[in-house]
Tab-separated table of C-alpha atoms in Angstrom:
chain	number	residue	atom	x	y	z
A	1	MET	CA	155.556	87.228	153.286
A	2	ASP	CA	152.141	87.396	151.932
A	3	LEU	CA	150.077	83.741	152.942
A	4	SER	CA	146.674	85.048	151.745
A	5	LEU	CA	144.961	82.874	149.760
A	6	PRO	CA	144.892	84.389	146.242
A	7	THR	CA	141.740	85.614	145.333
A	8	ARG	CA	139.871	84.203	142.152
A	9	PRO	CA	138.547	86.845	139.808
A	10	SER	CA	134.848	87.472	140.050
A	11	PRO	CA	132.741	86.083	137.268
A	12	PRO	CA	131.234	88.882	134.948
A	13	ALA	CA	127.824	90.174	135.689
A	14	ALA	CA	125.253	88.612	133.553
A	15	PRO	CA	123.813	90.968	131.188
A	16	ARG	CA	120.128	91.552	131.564
A	17	ALA	CA	117.424	90.213	129.570
A	18	THR	CA	116.610	92.839	126.822
A	19	ARG	CA	112.922	93.925	126.885
A	20	PRO	CA	111.282	92.840	123.779
A	21	LEU	CA	110.094	95.643	121.577
A	22	LEU	CA	106.251	96.479	121.523
A	23	GLY	CA	105.080	95.416	117.883
A	24	PRO	CA	102.779	97.290	115.832
A	25	THR	CA	100.755	94.083	115.992
A	26	TRP	CA	99.252	95.012	119.187
A	27	PHE	CA	97.669	97.903	117.877
A	28	ALA	CA	95.068	95.403	116.543
A	29	ALA	CA	93.591	95.399	120.419
A	30	VAL	CA	92.529	99.122	119.984
A	31	MET	CA	91.143	98.202	116.488
A	32	GLY	CA	88.986	95.208	118.105
A	33	THR	CA	88.005	97.325	121.045
A	34	GLY	CA	87.056	99.760	118.833
A	35	ILE	CA	84.832	97.439	116.301
A	36	VAL	CA	83.156	96.181	118.999
A	37	ALA	CA	81.839	99.583	120.568
A	38	ASN	CA	80.941	100.620	116.590
A	39	ALA	CA	79.376	97.990	115.431
A	40	ALA	CA	76.725	98.068	118.398
A	41	ALA	CA	76.125	101.455	117.138
A	42	THR	CA	75.405	100.511	113.671
A	43	LEU	CA	73.319	97.131	114.586
A	44	PRO	CA	69.342	96.741	112.827
A	45	ARG	CA	68.101	95.847	116.319
A	46	THR	CA	69.572	96.992	119.540
A	47	PHE	CA	68.255	96.581	123.359
A	48	PRO	CA	68.444	98.928	126.591
A	49	GLY	CA	71.968	99.731	127.781
A	50	LEU	CA	73.837	98.346	124.755
A	51	ARG	CA	74.688	102.141	123.432
A	52	THR	CA	75.802	103.403	126.811
A	53	ALA	CA	78.261	100.188	127.042
A	54	ALA	CA	79.403	100.498	123.679
A	55	THR	CA	80.160	104.130	124.447
A	56	VAL	CA	82.060	102.840	127.862
A	57	VAL	CA	84.058	100.331	125.434
A	58	TRP	CA	84.666	103.105	122.789
A	59	ALA	CA	86.353	105.287	125.474
A	60	GLY	CA	88.609	102.395	126.554
A	61	ALA	CA	89.669	101.946	123.009
A	62	GLY	CA	90.537	105.682	122.940
A	63	VAL	CA	92.612	105.347	126.228
A	64	LEU	CA	94.501	102.059	124.824
A	65	LEU	CA	95.124	104.035	121.706
A	66	VAL	CA	97.113	106.768	123.392
A	67	VAL	CA	99.094	104.482	125.791
A	68	LEU	CA	100.151	102.136	122.803
A	69	ALA	CA	101.230	105.156	120.910
A	70	ALA	CA	102.903	106.596	123.424
A	71	CYS	CA	104.822	103.784	124.344
A	72	TYR	CA	105.596	102.399	120.733
A	73	LEU	CA	106.899	105.957	119.650
A	74	ARG	CA	109.230	106.135	122.754
A	75	GLN	CA	111.204	103.009	121.940
A	76	ARG	CA	111.852	104.386	118.315
A	77	ALA	CA	111.760	100.977	116.863
A	78	ILE	CA	110.073	101.839	113.131
A	79	ARG	CA	113.032	101.292	111.211
A	80	SER	CA	114.101	97.754	112.827
A	81	HIS	CA	110.172	96.588	112.258
A	82	ALA	CA	110.447	97.680	108.735
A	83	ALA	CA	113.456	95.698	107.959
A	84	ASP	CA	111.403	92.581	109.511
A	85	PRO	CA	109.466	91.087	106.407
A	86	VAL	CA	106.704	90.026	108.846
A	87	MET	CA	106.458	92.627	111.304
A	88	ALA	CA	106.580	95.473	108.769
A	89	GLN	CA	103.410	93.786	107.645
A	90	PHE	CA	101.315	94.904	110.909
A	91	PHE	CA	101.927	98.797	110.241
A	92	GLY	CA	98.756	98.977	109.013
A	93	ALA	CA	97.215	98.190	112.509
A	94	PRO	CA	98.235	101.795	113.726
A	95	PRO	CA	96.413	103.926	111.162
A	96	MET	CA	93.283	101.584	111.391
A	97	ALA	CA	93.080	101.881	115.093
A	98	LEU	CA	93.011	105.771	114.481
A	99	LEU	CA	90.199	105.510	112.003
A	100	THR	CA	88.185	103.146	114.577
A	101	VAL	CA	88.448	105.348	117.170
A	102	GLY	CA	87.766	108.474	115.094
A	103	ALA	CA	84.414	106.554	113.731
A	104	GLY	CA	83.477	105.689	117.220
A	105	ALA	CA	83.790	109.996	118.257
A	106	LEU	CA	80.766	110.273	115.527
A	107	LEU	CA	79.079	106.944	116.250
A	108	LEU	CA	78.879	107.068	120.186
A	109	GLY	CA	81.498	109.768	121.464
A	110	LYS	CA	78.890	112.434	120.388
A	111	ASP	CA	76.621	111.458	123.214
A	112	VAL	CA	79.111	112.946	125.971
A	113	VAL	CA	81.171	115.510	124.070
A	114	GLY	CA	78.881	117.020	121.698
A	115	LEU	CA	78.581	116.994	117.978
A	116	ASP	CA	81.179	119.557	117.112
A	117	ALA	CA	83.763	118.319	119.300
A	118	ALA	CA	83.394	114.281	118.061
A	119	VAL	CA	83.434	115.961	114.463
A	120	GLY	CA	86.410	117.609	115.317
A	121	VAL	CA	88.181	114.544	116.890
A	122	ASP	CA	86.791	112.520	114.068
A	123	TRP	CA	88.507	114.690	111.449
A	124	VAL	CA	91.676	114.386	113.313
A	125	LEU	CA	92.289	111.314	113.813
A	126	TRP	CA	90.532	110.149	110.067
A	127	LEU	CA	93.042	112.491	108.447
A	128	THR	CA	95.972	111.203	110.363
A	129	GLY	CA	94.869	107.790	109.825
A	130	THR	CA	94.152	107.927	106.207
A	131	ALA	CA	97.880	109.526	105.862
A	132	LEU	CA	99.634	106.796	107.504
A	133	GLY	CA	97.551	104.130	105.962
A	134	LEU	CA	98.090	105.538	102.181
A	135	ALA	CA	101.776	105.564	103.377
A	136	THR	CA	101.522	102.256	104.493
A	137	ALA	CA	99.514	100.793	101.284
A	138	CYS	CA	102.489	102.038	99.310
A	139	THR	CA	105.652	101.619	101.138
A	140	VAL	CA	105.171	98.088	102.418
A	141	PRO	CA	104.607	96.375	99.279
A	142	TYR	CA	107.654	98.541	97.885
A	143	LEU	CA	109.904	97.071	100.513
A	144	MET	CA	108.453	93.626	100.104
A	145	VAL	CA	109.382	94.411	96.225
A	146	THR	CA	112.727	95.703	96.783
A	147	ARG	CA	114.319	94.855	99.984
A	148	HIS	CA	112.493	91.785	101.585
A	149	ARG	CA	113.022	87.947	100.396
A	150	PHE	CA	110.404	85.678	100.697
A	151	ALA	CA	109.952	81.530	100.379
A	152	PRO	CA	107.398	80.496	98.169
A	153	ASP	CA	105.145	79.390	100.965
A	154	ALA	CA	105.142	82.936	102.774
A	155	ALA	CA	102.206	84.247	102.009
A	156	PHE	CA	100.060	84.711	105.191
A	157	GLY	CA	96.650	86.689	106.183
A	158	GLY	CA	99.243	89.665	107.498
A	159	TRP	CA	99.826	90.474	103.913
A	160	LEU	CA	96.434	91.963	104.095
A	161	MET	CA	97.363	94.353	106.588
A	162	PRO	CA	99.036	96.983	104.857
A	163	VAL	CA	96.625	97.647	102.063
A	164	VAL	CA	93.296	97.362	104.009
A	165	PRO	CA	93.756	100.817	105.685
A	166	PRO	CA	92.480	102.679	102.792
A	167	MET	CA	89.347	100.690	102.621
A	168	VAL	CA	88.830	101.311	106.131
A	169	SER	CA	89.169	105.380	105.462
A	170	ALA	CA	86.671	104.778	102.958
A	171	ALA	CA	84.403	103.387	105.192
A	172	THR	CA	85.003	105.534	108.089
A	173	GLY	CA	85.182	108.861	105.708
A	174	ALA	CA	81.659	108.273	104.830
A	175	LEU	CA	80.428	109.542	108.241
A	176	LEU	CA	82.584	112.853	107.590
A	177	VAL	CA	80.719	113.524	104.265
A	178	PRO	CA	77.819	115.263	105.665
A	179	HIS	CA	80.179	117.167	107.775
A	180	ALA	CA	82.318	118.570	104.977
A	181	PRO	CA	81.464	121.761	103.540
A	182	ALA	CA	79.181	121.556	100.102
A	183	GLY	CA	80.245	121.500	96.821
A	184	GLN	CA	83.943	120.645	95.624
A	185	LEU	CA	85.456	119.622	98.999
A	186	ARG	CA	82.191	116.930	99.628
A	187	LEU	CA	82.432	115.902	96.265
A	188	THR	CA	86.214	115.174	96.323
A	189	LEU	CA	85.818	113.677	99.763
A	190	LEU	CA	83.490	111.173	98.699
A	191	LEU	CA	85.296	110.504	95.020
A	192	GLY	CA	88.279	110.106	97.536
A	193	CYS	CA	86.934	107.686	99.606
A	194	TYR	CA	85.389	105.529	96.562
A	195	ALA	CA	89.252	106.122	95.481
A	196	MET	CA	90.355	104.394	98.400
A	197	LEU	CA	87.951	101.760	98.362
A	198	GLY	CA	89.003	100.551	94.770
A	199	LEU	CA	92.572	100.950	96.086
A	200	GLY	CA	91.891	98.366	99.245
A	201	LEU	CA	89.823	96.245	97.364
A	202	VAL	CA	91.552	95.087	94.341
A	203	ALA	CA	94.858	94.834	96.490
A	204	THR	CA	92.969	92.547	98.910
A	205	LEU	CA	91.801	90.588	96.050
A	206	LEU	CA	95.145	89.716	94.733
A	207	VAL	CA	96.797	89.351	98.069
A	208	LEU	CA	93.691	86.354	98.940
A	209	GLY	CA	94.694	84.771	95.767
A	210	MET	CA	97.880	84.880	96.980
A	211	ILE	CA	97.317	83.338	100.394
A	212	TYR	CA	94.863	80.906	99.021
A	213	GLY	CA	97.605	79.600	96.467
A	214	ARG	CA	99.780	79.279	99.280
A	215	LEU	CA	97.029	77.049	101.422
A	216	VAL	CA	96.677	74.552	98.507
A	217	HIS	CA	100.182	74.230	97.492
A	218	HIS	CA	101.945	73.983	100.783
A	219	GLU	CA	101.568	73.122	104.546
A	220	ALA	CA	98.370	74.256	106.143
A	221	PRO	CA	99.192	77.117	108.354
A	222	THR	CA	100.119	76.189	112.081
A	223	GLY	CA	100.247	77.792	115.415
A	224	THR	CA	99.994	81.653	115.896
A	225	THR	CA	99.804	82.318	112.179
A	226	VAL	CA	96.311	80.477	111.681
A	227	PRO	CA	94.372	83.693	113.403
A	228	THR	CA	95.880	85.940	110.614
A	229	VAL	CA	93.739	83.994	107.836
A	230	TRP	CA	90.747	85.631	109.615
A	231	ILE	CA	91.914	89.101	108.047
A	232	GLY	CA	90.705	88.308	105.047
A	233	LEU	CA	87.193	88.231	106.250
A	234	GLY	CA	87.829	91.789	107.971
A	235	ALA	CA	89.073	93.095	104.344
A	236	LEU	CA	85.713	91.595	102.533
A	237	GLY	CA	83.541	92.925	105.228
A	238	GLN	CA	84.966	96.374	105.389
A	239	SER	CA	84.617	96.505	101.444
A	240	VAL	CA	80.871	96.037	101.758
A	241	THR	CA	80.414	98.328	104.865
A	242	ALA	CA	82.290	100.974	102.890
A	243	LEU	CA	79.787	100.804	99.350
A	244	GLY	CA	76.822	100.772	102.014
A	245	ALA	CA	78.083	104.090	104.488
A	246	LEU	CA	79.378	105.870	100.862
A	247	ALA	CA	76.056	104.971	99.275
A	248	SER	CA	74.001	106.222	102.062
A	249	VAL	CA	75.918	109.936	101.950
A	250	ALA	CA	76.351	110.008	97.851
A	251	SER	CA	72.950	111.982	97.290
A	252	GLY	CA	74.791	115.067	99.321
A	253	ALA	CA	77.552	115.192	96.665
A	254	LEU	CA	76.838	113.498	93.562
A	255	PRO	CA	73.942	114.189	91.146
A	256	ALA	CA	70.861	112.152	91.177
A	257	PRO	CA	71.577	109.441	88.358
A	258	TYR	CA	74.621	108.752	89.857
A	259	ALA	CA	73.502	108.820	93.730
A	260	ARG	CA	71.030	106.158	92.632
A	261	GLY	CA	73.843	104.212	91.182
A	262	THR	CA	75.783	103.863	94.386
A	263	ALA	CA	72.894	102.168	96.001
A	264	VAL	CA	72.230	99.817	93.543
A	265	LEU	CA	76.206	98.961	93.684
A	266	ALA	CA	75.815	98.930	97.516
A	267	LEU	CA	73.441	96.424	97.344
A	268	LEU	CA	74.471	94.058	94.443
A	269	GLY	CA	78.092	94.367	94.537
A	270	GLY	CA	77.679	94.217	98.635
A	271	ILE	CA	75.953	91.109	98.835
A	272	VAL	CA	77.814	89.382	95.846
A	273	VAL	CA	81.328	89.999	98.098
A	274	TRP	CA	79.421	89.240	101.585
A	275	GLY	CA	78.845	85.738	99.469
A	276	PHE	CA	82.711	85.317	98.958
A	277	ALA	CA	83.261	86.295	102.737
A	278	MET	CA	80.927	83.775	104.018
A	279	LEU	CA	83.140	81.330	102.181
A	280	TRP	CA	86.170	82.726	103.673
A	281	LEU	CA	84.545	83.031	107.031
A	282	ALA	CA	83.825	78.769	106.764
A	283	LEU	CA	87.435	78.419	105.786
A	284	ALA	CA	89.063	80.312	108.557
A	285	THR	CA	86.622	78.681	110.994
A	286	GLY	CA	87.629	75.103	109.963
A	287	LEU	CA	91.698	76.050	110.144
A	288	THR	CA	91.061	77.573	113.598
A	289	VAL	CA	89.424	74.394	115.126
A	290	ARG	CA	91.608	72.153	113.528
A	291	THR	CA	94.414	74.253	115.194
A	292	ILE	CA	92.962	74.513	118.762
A	293	ARG	CA	92.345	70.824	118.850
A	294	ALA	CA	96.530	70.639	118.341
A	295	GLY	CA	97.094	73.622	120.609
A	296	LEU	CA	96.637	77.391	119.700
A	297	PRO	CA	99.311	79.167	122.104
A	298	PHE	CA	98.141	82.968	122.676
A	299	ALA	CA	99.964	85.720	120.632
A	300	PRO	CA	98.849	89.109	119.832
A	301	THR	CA	97.668	87.621	116.500
A	302	TRP	CA	94.520	86.245	118.315
A	303	TRP	CA	93.262	90.040	117.941
A	304	SER	CA	93.095	89.068	114.346
A	305	PHE	CA	89.890	87.390	115.179
A	306	ILE	CA	88.040	90.070	116.542
A	307	PHE	CA	88.264	93.194	113.809
A	308	PRO	CA	87.454	90.744	111.252
A	309	VAL	CA	84.385	89.669	112.734
A	310	GLY	CA	83.328	92.743	113.183
A	311	ALA	CA	83.815	94.318	110.042
A	312	CYS	CA	81.662	91.084	109.152
A	313	VAL	CA	79.308	92.461	111.740
A	314	THR	CA	79.085	95.566	109.895
A	315	ALA	CA	78.877	94.325	106.525
A	316	THR	CA	75.648	92.289	107.200
A	317	GLY	CA	73.997	94.653	109.291
A	318	THR	CA	74.687	97.163	106.388
A	319	LEU	CA	73.153	94.683	104.164
A	320	ALA	CA	69.892	93.933	106.618
A	321	THR	CA	69.374	97.800	106.724
A	322	ARG	CA	69.228	98.109	103.448
A	323	THR	CA	67.386	95.230	102.301
A	324	GLY	CA	64.962	94.904	105.447
A	325	SER	CA	66.024	91.250	105.343
A	326	SER	CA	65.019	89.447	108.349
A	327	PRO	CA	67.750	86.658	107.976
A	328	LEU	CA	70.513	88.972	107.428
A	329	SER	CA	69.128	90.961	110.436
A	330	TRP	CA	69.311	87.751	112.416
A	331	THR	CA	72.738	86.729	111.290
A	332	THR	CA	73.808	90.297	112.342
A	333	ALA	CA	72.559	89.428	115.413
A	334	VAL	CA	74.494	86.402	116.107
A	335	LEU	CA	77.546	87.502	114.308
A	336	TYR	CA	77.501	90.298	117.020
A	337	THR	CA	77.041	87.794	119.702
A	338	ALA	CA	80.032	85.808	118.643
A	339	LEU	CA	82.109	89.299	118.510
A	340	VAL	CA	81.473	90.189	121.942
A	341	LEU	CA	82.212	86.555	123.300
A	342	ALA	CA	85.462	86.443	121.211
A	343	TRP	CA	86.257	89.953	122.429
A	344	LEU	CA	86.074	88.994	126.137
A	345	VAL	CA	88.125	86.189	125.703
A	346	VAL	CA	90.994	87.570	123.743
A	347	ALA	CA	91.172	90.784	125.975
A	348	GLY	CA	91.219	88.720	128.867
A	349	ARG	CA	93.932	86.738	127.642
A	350	SER	CA	95.829	89.826	126.780
A	351	LEU	CA	95.527	91.493	130.186
A	352	ARG	CA	97.010	88.461	131.544
A	353	HIS	CA	99.791	88.228	129.207
A	354	ALA	CA	100.453	91.931	130.082
A	355	THR	CA	100.426	91.503	133.792
A	356	GLN	CA	102.705	88.586	133.399
A	357	HIS	CA	105.253	90.678	131.266
A	358	VAL	CA	105.196	93.624	133.520
A	359	ARG	CA	105.635	91.134	136.628
A	360	ARG	CA	108.841	89.750	134.398
A	361	SER	CA	110.324	93.308	133.560
A	362	ALA	CA	109.847	94.076	137.843
A	363	ARG	CA	111.948	91.236	138.663
A	364	GLN	CA	114.613	92.059	136.158
A	365	ASN	CA	115.057	95.380	137.472
A	366	ALA	CA	114.899	94.197	140.737
A	367	GLY	CA	117.827	91.801	139.798
């Protein structure tokens, strides 16, 4: 007779925690890091060592772009993110990351790799980023209309992300206009950049109206949504930057009367939009200070502070250079100082967040 005690069935093994997917929001880190470098190369006033430091930062943005792109493509999460009405908005970040790093190749990288190599790199990144940006600008609004469902108070700054990339293509494409073959190809590139500027600017104004209506008619945003309000500043700043950059190269592609007209548009249109951008800056600052007092937890949306301020720096610097205005020049310097300080804070918090994530993953694997 068996006198052994009956054995209790062993409990099922607890499933390991599923690792969170890397979202396209993290490509805003490349955008923000890249704009810190690119803005330094376009400042009306500079000081010794700034260009060297900016080149190092640009190289770091390039490395980060490669790492994030490899990690994101490997997880094969594009469909699941496209089905998410919030995450899908940030598909605009990867193309803008490509465009920002590509522009840095011409502004800064040419000192390291040579002009020919820099032009080649920028062409590849600009063409890729522009194609992805146009696809995003068309696809995400279509998904919003046909598949996603939104509450009356759903509008937020992230809705600008899909429609801003064409404006970034316009601003960065201006750098390539002098390097395009003279004649029809150069003219087509210039006109295409103006068309993309119009696409992005009109869409931005439509979305800003919806965001403002949401802010006025519903509860004020809280928590990690608040930084996305700053994206409106980035969209407006990019339009001013694009107007100035395209006017600077228009004489090589357009007849004289129209080239002079682009200069007028860059100044008068640019300063008008810049004024509205300052209003949005004040609104975003007020909402952010209010939220910080209540507690603002870290999230990838913190990178929404960086690229928009950088776009405001390049916009103000463009107007300062075009007009010779000392107040605008000093405003550019103040904004760039704020940009660098904000970047240091957000980059430091992001590194801390990434380190904690790696440690948690290591513990899960060990368990």
